[in-house]
Coordinates of N, CA and C in Angstrom, one line a residue:
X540 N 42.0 16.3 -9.3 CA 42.8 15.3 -8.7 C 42.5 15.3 -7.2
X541 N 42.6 16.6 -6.6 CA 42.1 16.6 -5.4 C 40.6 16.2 -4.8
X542 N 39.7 15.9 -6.0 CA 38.6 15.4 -5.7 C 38.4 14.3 -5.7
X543 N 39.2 13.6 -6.4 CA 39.5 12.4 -6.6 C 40.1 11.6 -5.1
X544 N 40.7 12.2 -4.9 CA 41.6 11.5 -3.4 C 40.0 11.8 -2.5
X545 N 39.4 12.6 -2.2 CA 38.4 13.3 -1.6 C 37.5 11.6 -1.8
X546 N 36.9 11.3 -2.8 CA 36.4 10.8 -2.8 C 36.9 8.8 -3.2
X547 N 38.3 8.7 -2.9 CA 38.6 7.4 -2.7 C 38.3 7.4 -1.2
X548 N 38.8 8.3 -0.2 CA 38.8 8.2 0.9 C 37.2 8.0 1.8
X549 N 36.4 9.0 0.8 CA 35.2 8.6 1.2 C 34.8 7.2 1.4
X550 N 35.1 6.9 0.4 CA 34.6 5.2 -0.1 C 35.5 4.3 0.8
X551 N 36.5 4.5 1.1 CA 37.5 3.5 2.1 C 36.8 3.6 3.2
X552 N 36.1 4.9 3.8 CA 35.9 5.1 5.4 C 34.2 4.5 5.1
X553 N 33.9 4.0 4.0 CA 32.2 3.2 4.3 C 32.7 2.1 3.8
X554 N 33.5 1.9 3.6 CA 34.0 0.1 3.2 C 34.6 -0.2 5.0
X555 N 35.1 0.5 5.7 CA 35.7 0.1 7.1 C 34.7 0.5 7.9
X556 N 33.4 1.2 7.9 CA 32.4 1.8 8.7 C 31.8 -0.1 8.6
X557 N 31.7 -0.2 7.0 CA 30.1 -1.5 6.9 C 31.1 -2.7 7.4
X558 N 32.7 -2.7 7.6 CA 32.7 -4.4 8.1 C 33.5 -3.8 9.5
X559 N 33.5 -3.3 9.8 CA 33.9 -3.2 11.8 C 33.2 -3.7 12.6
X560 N 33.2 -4.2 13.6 CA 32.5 -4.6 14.3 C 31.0 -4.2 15.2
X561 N 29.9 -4.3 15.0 CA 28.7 -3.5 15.4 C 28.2 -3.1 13.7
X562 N 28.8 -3.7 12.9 CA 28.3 -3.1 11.3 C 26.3 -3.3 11.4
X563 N 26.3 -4.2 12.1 CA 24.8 -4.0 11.8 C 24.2 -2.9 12.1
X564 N 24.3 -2.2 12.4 CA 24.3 -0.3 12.7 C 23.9 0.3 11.3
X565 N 25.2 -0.1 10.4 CA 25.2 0.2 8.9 C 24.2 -0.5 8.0
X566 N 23.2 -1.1 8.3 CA 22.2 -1.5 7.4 C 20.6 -1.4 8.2
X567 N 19.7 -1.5 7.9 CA 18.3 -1.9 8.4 C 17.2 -0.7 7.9
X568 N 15.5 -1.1 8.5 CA 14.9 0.0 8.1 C 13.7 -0.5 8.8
X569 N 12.8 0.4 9.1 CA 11.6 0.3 9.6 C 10.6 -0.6 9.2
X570 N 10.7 -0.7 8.1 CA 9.7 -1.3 7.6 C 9.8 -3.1 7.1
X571 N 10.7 -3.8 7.0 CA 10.9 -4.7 6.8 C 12.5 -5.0 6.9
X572 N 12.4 -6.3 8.3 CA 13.6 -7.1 8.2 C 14.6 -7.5 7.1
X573 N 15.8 -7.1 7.0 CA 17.3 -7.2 6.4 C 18.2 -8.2 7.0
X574 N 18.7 -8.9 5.8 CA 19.8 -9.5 6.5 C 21.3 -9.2 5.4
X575 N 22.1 -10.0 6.4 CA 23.3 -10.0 5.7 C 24.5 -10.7 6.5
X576 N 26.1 -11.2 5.8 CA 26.6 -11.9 6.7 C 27.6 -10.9 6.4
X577 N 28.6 -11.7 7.6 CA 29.9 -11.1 7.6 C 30.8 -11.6 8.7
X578 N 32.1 -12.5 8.4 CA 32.8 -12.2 9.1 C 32.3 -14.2 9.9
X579 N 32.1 -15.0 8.8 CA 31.0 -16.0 9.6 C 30.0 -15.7 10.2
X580 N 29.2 -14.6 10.5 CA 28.1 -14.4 11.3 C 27.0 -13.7 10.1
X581 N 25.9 -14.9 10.3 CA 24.8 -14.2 9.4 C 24.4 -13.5 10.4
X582 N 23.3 -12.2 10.4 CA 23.0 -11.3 10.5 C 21.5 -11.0 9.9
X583 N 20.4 -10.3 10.9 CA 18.9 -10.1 10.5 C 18.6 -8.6 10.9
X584 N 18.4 -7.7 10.9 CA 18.2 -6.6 11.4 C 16.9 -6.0 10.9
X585 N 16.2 -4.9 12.2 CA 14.9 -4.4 12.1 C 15.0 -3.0 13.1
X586 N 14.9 -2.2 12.4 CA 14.9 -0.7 13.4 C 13.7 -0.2 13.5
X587 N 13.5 0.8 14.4 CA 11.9 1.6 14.4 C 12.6 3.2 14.6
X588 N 12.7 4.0 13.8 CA 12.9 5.3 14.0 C 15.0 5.0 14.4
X589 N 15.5 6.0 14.8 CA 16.7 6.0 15.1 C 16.8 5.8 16.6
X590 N 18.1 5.2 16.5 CA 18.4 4.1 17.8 C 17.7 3.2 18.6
X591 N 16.4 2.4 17.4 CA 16.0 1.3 18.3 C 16.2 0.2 17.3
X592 N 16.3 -1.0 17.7 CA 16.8 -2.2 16.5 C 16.8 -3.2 17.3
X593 N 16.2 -4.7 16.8 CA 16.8 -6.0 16.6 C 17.7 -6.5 16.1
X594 N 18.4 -6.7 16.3 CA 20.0 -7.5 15.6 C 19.8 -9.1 16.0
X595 N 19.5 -10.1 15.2 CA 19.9 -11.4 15.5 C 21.0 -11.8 14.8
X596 N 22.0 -12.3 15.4 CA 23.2 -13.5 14.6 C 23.2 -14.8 14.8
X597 N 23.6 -15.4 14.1 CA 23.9 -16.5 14.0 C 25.2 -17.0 13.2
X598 N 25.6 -17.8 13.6 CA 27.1 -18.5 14.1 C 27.2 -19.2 12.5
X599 N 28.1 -18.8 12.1 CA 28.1 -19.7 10.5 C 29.5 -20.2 10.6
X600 N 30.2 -20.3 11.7 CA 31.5 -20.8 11.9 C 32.2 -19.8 12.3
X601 N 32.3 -18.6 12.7 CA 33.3 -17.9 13.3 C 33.3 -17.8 14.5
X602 N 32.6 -17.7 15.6 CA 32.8 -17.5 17.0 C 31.5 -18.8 17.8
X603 N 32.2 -19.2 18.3 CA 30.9 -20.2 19.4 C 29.9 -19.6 20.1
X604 N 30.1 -18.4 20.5 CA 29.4 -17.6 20.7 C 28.2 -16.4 19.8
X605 N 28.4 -16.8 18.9 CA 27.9 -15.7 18.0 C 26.1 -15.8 17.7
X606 N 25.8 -16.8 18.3 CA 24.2 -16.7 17.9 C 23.4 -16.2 18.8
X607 N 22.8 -15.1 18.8 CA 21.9 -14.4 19.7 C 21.2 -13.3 19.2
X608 N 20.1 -12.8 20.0 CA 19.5 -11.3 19.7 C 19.4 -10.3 20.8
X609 N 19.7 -9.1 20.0 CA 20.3 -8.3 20.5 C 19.1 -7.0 20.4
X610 N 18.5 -6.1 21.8 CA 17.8 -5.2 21.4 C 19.1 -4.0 21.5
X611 N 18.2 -2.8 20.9 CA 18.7 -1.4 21.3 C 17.7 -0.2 21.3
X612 N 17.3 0.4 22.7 CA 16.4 1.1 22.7 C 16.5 2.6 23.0
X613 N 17.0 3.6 22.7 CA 17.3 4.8 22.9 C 18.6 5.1 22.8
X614 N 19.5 4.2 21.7 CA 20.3 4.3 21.4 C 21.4 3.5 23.1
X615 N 20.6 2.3 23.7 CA 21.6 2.4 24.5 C 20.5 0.6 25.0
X616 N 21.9 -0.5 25.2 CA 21.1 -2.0 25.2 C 20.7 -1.8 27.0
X617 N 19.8 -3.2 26.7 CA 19.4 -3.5 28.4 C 20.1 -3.6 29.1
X618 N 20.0 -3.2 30.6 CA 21.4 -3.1 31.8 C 20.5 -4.2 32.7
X619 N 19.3 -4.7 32.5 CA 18.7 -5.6 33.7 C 18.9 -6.7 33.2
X620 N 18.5 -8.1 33.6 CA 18.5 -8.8 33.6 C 17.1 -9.7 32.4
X621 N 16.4 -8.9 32.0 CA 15.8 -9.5 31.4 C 15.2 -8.4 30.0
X622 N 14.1 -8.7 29.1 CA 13.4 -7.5 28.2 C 11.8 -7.9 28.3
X623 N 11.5 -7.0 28.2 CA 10.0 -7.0 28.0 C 9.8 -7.5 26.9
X624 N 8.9 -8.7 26.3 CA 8.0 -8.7 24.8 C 6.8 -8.6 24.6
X625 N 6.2 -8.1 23.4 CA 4.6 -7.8 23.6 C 4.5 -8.5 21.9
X626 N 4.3 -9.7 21.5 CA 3.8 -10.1 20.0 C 2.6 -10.0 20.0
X627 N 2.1 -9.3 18.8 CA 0.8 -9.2 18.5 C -0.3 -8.8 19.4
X628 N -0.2 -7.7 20.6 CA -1.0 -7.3 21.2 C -1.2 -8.8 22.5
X629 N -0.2 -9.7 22.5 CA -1.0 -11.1 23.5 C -0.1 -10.8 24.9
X630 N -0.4 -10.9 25.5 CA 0.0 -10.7 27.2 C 1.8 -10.5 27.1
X631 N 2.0 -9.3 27.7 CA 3.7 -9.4 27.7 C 4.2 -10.6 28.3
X632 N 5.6 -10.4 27.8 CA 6.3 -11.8 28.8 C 7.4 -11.4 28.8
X633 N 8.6 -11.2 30.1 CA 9.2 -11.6 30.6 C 10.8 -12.4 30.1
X634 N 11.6 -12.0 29.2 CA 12.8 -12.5 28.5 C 13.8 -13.0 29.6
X635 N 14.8 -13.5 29.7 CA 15.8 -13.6 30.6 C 17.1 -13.3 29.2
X636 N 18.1 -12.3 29.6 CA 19.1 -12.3 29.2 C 20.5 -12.1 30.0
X637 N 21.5 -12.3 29.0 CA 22.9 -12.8 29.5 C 23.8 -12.0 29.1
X638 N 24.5 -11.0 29.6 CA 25.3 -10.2 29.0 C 24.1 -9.3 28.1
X639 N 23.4 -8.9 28.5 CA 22.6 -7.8 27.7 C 21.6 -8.6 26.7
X640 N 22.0 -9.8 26.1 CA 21.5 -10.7 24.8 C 20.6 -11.9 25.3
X641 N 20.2 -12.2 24.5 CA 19.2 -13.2 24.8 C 20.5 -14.4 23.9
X642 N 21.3 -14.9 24.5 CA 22.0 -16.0 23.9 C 21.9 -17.5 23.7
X643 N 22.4 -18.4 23.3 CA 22.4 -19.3 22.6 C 23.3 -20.9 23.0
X644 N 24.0 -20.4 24.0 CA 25.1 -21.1 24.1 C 25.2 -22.0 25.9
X645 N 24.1 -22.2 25.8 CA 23.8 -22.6 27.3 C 22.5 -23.3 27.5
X646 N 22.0 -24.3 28.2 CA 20.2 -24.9 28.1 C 19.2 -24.3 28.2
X647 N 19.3 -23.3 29.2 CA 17.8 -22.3 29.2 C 18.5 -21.5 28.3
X648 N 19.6 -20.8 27.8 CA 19.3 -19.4 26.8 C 18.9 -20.1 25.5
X649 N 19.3 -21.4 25.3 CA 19.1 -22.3 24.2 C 17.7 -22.2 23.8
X650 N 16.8 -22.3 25.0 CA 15.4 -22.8 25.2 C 14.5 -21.0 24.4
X651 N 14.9 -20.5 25.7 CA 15.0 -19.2 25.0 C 14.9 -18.5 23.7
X652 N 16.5 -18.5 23.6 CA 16.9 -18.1 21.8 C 15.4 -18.8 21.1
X653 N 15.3 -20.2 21.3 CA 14.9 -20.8 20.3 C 12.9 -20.2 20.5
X654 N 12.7 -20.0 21.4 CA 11.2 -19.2 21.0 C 11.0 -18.2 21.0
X655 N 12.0 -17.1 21.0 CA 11.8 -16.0 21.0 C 12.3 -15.9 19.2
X656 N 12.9 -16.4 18.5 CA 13.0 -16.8 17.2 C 11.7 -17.5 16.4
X657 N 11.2 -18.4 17.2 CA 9.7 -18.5 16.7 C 8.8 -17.3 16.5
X658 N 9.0 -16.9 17.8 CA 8.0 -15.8 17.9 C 8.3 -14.6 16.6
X659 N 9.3 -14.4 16.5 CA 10.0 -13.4 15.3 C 9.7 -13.6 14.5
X660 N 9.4 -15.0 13.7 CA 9.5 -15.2 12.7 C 7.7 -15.6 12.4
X661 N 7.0 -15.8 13.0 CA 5.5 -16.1 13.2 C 4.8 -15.3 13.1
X662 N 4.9 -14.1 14.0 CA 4.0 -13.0 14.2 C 4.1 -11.9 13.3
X663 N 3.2 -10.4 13.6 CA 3.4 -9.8 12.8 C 3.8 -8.3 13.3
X664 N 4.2 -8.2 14.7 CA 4.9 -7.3 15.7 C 5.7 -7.6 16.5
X665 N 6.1 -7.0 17.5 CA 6.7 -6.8 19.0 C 6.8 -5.8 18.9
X666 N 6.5 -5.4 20.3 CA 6.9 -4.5 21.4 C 7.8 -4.7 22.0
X667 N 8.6 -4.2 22.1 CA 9.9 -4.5 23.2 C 10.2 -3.3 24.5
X668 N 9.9 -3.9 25.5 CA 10.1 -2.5 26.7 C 11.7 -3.0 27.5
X669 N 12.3 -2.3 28.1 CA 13.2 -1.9 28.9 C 13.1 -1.8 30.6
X670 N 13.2 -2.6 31.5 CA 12.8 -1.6 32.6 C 12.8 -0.5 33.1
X671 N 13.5 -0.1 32.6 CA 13.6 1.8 32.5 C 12.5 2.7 31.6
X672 N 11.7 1.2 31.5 CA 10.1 2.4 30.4 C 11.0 2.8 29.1
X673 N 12.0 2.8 28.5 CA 12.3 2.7 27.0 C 11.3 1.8 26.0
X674 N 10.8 1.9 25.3 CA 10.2 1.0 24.5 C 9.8 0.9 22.8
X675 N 9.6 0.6 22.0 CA 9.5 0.7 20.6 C 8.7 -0.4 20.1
X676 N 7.6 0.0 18.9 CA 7.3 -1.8 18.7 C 7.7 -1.2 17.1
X677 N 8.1 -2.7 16.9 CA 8.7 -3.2 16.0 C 7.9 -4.3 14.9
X678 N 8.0 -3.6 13.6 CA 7.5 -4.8 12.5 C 8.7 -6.1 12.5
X679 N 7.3 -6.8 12.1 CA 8.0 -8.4 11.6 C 7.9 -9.2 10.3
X680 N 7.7 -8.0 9.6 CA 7.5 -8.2 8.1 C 9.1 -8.7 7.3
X681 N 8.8 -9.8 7.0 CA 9.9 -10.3 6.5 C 11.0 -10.8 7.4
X682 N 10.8 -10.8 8.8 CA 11.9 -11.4 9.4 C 11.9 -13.4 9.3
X683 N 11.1 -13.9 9.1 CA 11.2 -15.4 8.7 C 12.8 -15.4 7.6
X684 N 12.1 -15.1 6.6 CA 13.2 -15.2 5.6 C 14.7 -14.5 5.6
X685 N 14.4 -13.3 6.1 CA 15.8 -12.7 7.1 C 16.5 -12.9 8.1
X686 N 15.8 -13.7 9.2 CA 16.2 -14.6 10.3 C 16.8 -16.1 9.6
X687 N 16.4 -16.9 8.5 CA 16.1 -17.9 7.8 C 16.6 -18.9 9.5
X688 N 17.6 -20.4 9.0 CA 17.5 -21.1 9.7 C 18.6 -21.2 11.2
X689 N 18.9 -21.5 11.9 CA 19.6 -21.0 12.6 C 19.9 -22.2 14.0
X690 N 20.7 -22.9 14.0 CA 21.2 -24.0 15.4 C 21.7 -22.9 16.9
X691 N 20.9 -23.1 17.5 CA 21.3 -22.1 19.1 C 23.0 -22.9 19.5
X692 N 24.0 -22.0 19.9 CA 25.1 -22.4 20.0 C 25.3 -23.5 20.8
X693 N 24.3 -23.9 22.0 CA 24.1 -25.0 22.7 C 24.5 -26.5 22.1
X694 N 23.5 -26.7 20.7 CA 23.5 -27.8 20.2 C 24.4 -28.1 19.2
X695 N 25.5 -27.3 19.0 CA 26.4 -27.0 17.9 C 27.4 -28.3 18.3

């Protein structure tokens, strides 16, 4: 009996871990982009070892704000103003972000969102650096179909 409560309780605290907020934590893997929704927000996720990941959302009707991507590089997001990208070994470039994210809901993050999602879904890496020299590169195996289609909050 006592194992039994032992192990409802288990299963409640991964049922409240996978839909709380930041659940994208709870899913992904090195090797090939994941998705999943929740909560109105679809969801694409891609990690490299522990504490580094891509998170993109997109807005399926819950928050006007919800479409963006999101890095995380040593277990801790960008504090500058912009991220490094490196696709496929071709000249880094220079991101501009907003609140930590590269978002969706404005004309240049619009502009933005919308090619740095090409790029995602086209190539077959990134690099992502930090100004603080954090950095990780990241497969893009399977992110097209995991990212699938997606309106930047701007044009909504």
């Amino acid at each position: 009996q006592g194992g039994d409560v032992i192990r409802f309780l288990g299963g409640a605290l991964s049922v409240a871990l996978l839909t709380a907020p930041g659940a994208a934590l709870a899913f992904g893997n090195d090797d090939r982009w994941e998705s999943g929704w929740g909560m109105g927000v679809a969801e694409a996720v891609i990690t490299r070892g522990a504490g580094n990941q891509i998170y993109v959302t997109c807005d399926e009707g819950a928050d006007r704000n919800a479409t963006a991507i999101s890095f995380t590089l040593a277990d801790d997001s960008p504090k500058d103003s912009s991220v490094q990208l490196t696709f496929d070994g071709e000249p880094p470039e220079d991101y501009s972000l907003w609140d930590g994210r590269i978002k969706s809901d404005c004309r240049a993050c619009a502009a933005t969102y919308h090619t740095v999602i090409k790029k995602l879904k086209t190539h077959s890496s990134v690099h992502v650096k930090f100004k603080n020299g954090d950095a990780a590169k990241f497969s893009l195996n399977g992110s097209s179909k995991a990212i699938g289609q997606c309106v930047a909050d701007f044009y909504r």
